[in-house]
Tab-separated table of C-alpha atoms in Angstrom:
chain	number	residue	atom	x	y	z
A	1	MET	CA	114.490	77.763	122.578
A	2	LYS	CA	112.752	74.956	120.740
A	3	ALA	CA	112.457	74.916	116.962
A	4	ASP	CA	108.708	75.588	116.963
A	5	GLN	CA	109.175	78.550	119.312
A	6	ALA	CA	111.912	79.934	117.067
A	7	VAL	CA	109.605	79.682	114.063
A	8	LEU	CA	106.848	81.487	115.971
A	9	VAL	CA	109.230	84.271	117.023
A	10	ALA	CA	110.455	84.623	113.430
A	11	MET	CA	106.866	84.884	112.176
A	12	VAL	CA	105.982	87.547	114.745
A	13	VAL	CA	109.095	89.563	113.872
A	14	ALA	CA	108.266	89.279	110.160
A	15	VAL	CA	104.734	90.533	110.752
A	16	LEU	CA	105.943	93.429	112.900
A	17	PHE	CA	108.473	94.560	110.315
A	18	THR	CA	106.214	94.207	107.294
A	19	THR	CA	105.672	97.609	105.741
A	20	VAL	CA	101.981	98.392	105.709
A	21	GLN	CA	100.607	101.714	104.631
A	22	PRO	CA	98.572	103.146	107.499
A	23	ALA	CA	94.880	103.580	106.730
A	24	TRP	CA	95.131	107.340	107.227
A	25	VAL	CA	97.826	107.788	104.558
A	26	GLU	CA	96.306	108.713	101.214
A	27	ILE	CA	97.837	107.021	98.187
A	28	SER	CA	100.058	109.349	96.175
A	29	CYS	CA	99.785	110.026	92.460
A	30	GLU	CA	103.436	109.055	92.137
A	31	THR	CA	102.566	105.584	93.454
A	32	VAL	CA	99.506	105.290	91.216
A	33	ASP	CA	101.546	106.339	88.176
A	34	LYS	CA	104.271	103.789	88.898
A	35	LEU	CA	101.694	101.023	89.211
A	36	VAL	CA	99.875	101.877	85.986
A	37	VAL	CA	102.760	102.896	83.684
A	38	PRO	CA	103.312	99.260	82.595
A	39	CYS	CA	99.759	99.348	81.187
A	40	LEU	CA	100.383	102.174	78.712
A	41	ASP	CA	101.226	99.884	75.783
A	42	PHE	CA	97.884	98.137	76.189
A	43	LEU	CA	95.920	101.331	76.917
A	44	THR	CA	97.292	103.083	73.830
A	45	GLY	CA	96.892	100.093	71.499
A	46	LYS	CA	100.571	99.209	71.153
A	47	SER	CA	99.899	95.710	72.512
A	48	ASP	CA	96.869	93.467	72.308
A	49	ASN	CA	96.892	92.350	75.941
A	50	PRO	CA	97.977	93.847	79.248
A	51	SER	CA	101.399	92.621	80.345
A	52	PRO	CA	101.927	90.646	83.553
A	53	PHE	CA	103.633	93.756	84.998
A	54	CYS	CA	100.561	95.807	84.139
A	55	CYS	CA	98.215	93.356	85.833
A	56	THR	CA	100.443	93.178	88.893
A	57	GLY	CA	100.248	96.969	89.127
A	58	VAL	CA	96.455	96.961	88.781
A	59	LYS	CA	96.146	94.274	91.468
A	60	ASN	CA	98.491	96.175	93.787
A	61	LEU	CA	96.534	99.377	93.207
A	62	LYS	CA	93.328	97.616	94.224
A	63	THR	CA	95.015	96.314	97.375
A	64	MET	CA	96.312	99.786	98.215
A	65	THR	CA	92.884	101.432	97.869
A	66	PRO	CA	90.569	99.623	100.315
A	67	THR	CA	88.489	102.651	101.330
A	68	THR	CA	86.315	105.106	99.446
A	69	PRO	CA	88.732	108.023	100.072
A	70	ASP	CA	91.608	105.855	98.815
A	71	ARG	CA	89.715	104.949	95.634
A	72	GLN	CA	88.679	108.570	95.083
A	73	ALA	CA	92.284	109.721	95.485
A	74	ALA	CA	93.487	107.039	93.041
A	75	CYS	CA	90.710	108.076	90.651
A	76	GLU	CA	91.909	111.691	90.721
A	77	CYS	CA	95.448	110.515	89.984
A	78	LEU	CA	94.296	108.309	87.103
A	79	LYS	CA	92.119	111.122	85.755
A	80	LYS	CA	95.056	113.518	85.795
A	81	ALA	CA	97.418	110.971	84.222
A	82	SER	CA	94.945	109.975	81.491
A	83	SER	CA	94.627	113.618	80.413
A	84	GLY	CA	98.283	113.481	79.413
A	85	TYR	CA	97.680	110.654	76.923
A	86	PRO	CA	95.380	111.796	74.092
A	87	ASN	CA	95.689	108.380	72.408
A	88	LEU	CA	94.420	106.499	75.468
A	89	ASN	CA	91.718	104.088	74.317
A	90	PRO	CA	88.702	104.429	76.656
A	91	ASP	CA	87.379	100.958	75.773
A	92	ARG	CA	90.698	99.369	76.683
A	93	ALA	CA	90.816	101.389	79.897
A	94	THR	CA	87.376	100.065	80.836
A	95	LYS	CA	88.358	96.461	80.066
A	96	LEU	CA	91.751	96.567	81.795
A	97	PRO	CA	90.762	95.540	85.344
A	98	LYS	CA	88.661	92.613	84.123
A	99	LEU	CA	91.445	91.431	81.793
A	100	CYS	CA	93.749	91.472	84.816
A	101	GLY	CA	91.224	89.544	86.914
A	102	VAL	CA	90.445	92.440	89.231
A	103	ASP	CA	87.149	94.078	90.184
A	104	PHE	CA	88.653	97.481	90.819
A	105	GLY	CA	85.863	100.052	90.672
A	106	VAL	CA	88.126	102.959	89.697
A	107	PRO	CA	87.941	103.737	85.983
A	108	ILE	CA	90.819	105.180	84.023
A	109	SER	CA	89.196	108.174	82.388
A	110	LYS	CA	89.753	111.896	82.041
A	111	ASP	CA	85.980	112.449	82.147
A	112	ILE	CA	85.119	110.717	85.428
A	113	ASN	CA	83.654	112.450	88.481
A	114	CYS	CA	85.850	110.896	91.146
A	115	SER	CA	83.672	112.129	94.010
A	116	LYS	CA	81.034	109.619	92.860
A	117	ILE	CA	83.380	106.628	93.300
A	118	PRO	CA	82.038	104.448	96.149
């Protein structure tokens, strides 16, 4: 086998074994929580800026919610989680995606109607 063929085979194998969440699998609240937990210091005012770990979580959450049902499910999870933090700053929650360089479309709020998320 030539070197270029070996590289091609390795790339195909890598693609085949890459873990991708099937489109029909709804994102779990456990996953959403794990992705957003690093943002709590920013969301509750303990830090002035979101951490790199926070922004990575927000970016990953956007990637994992490509469809309307995915975003609505994530919204329900965020809504439930935000209810458990009475000191969550709604202004910071609104600004978080933009500060992380993401146009997410799923607000972090206990007062949101998630069925209206596009």
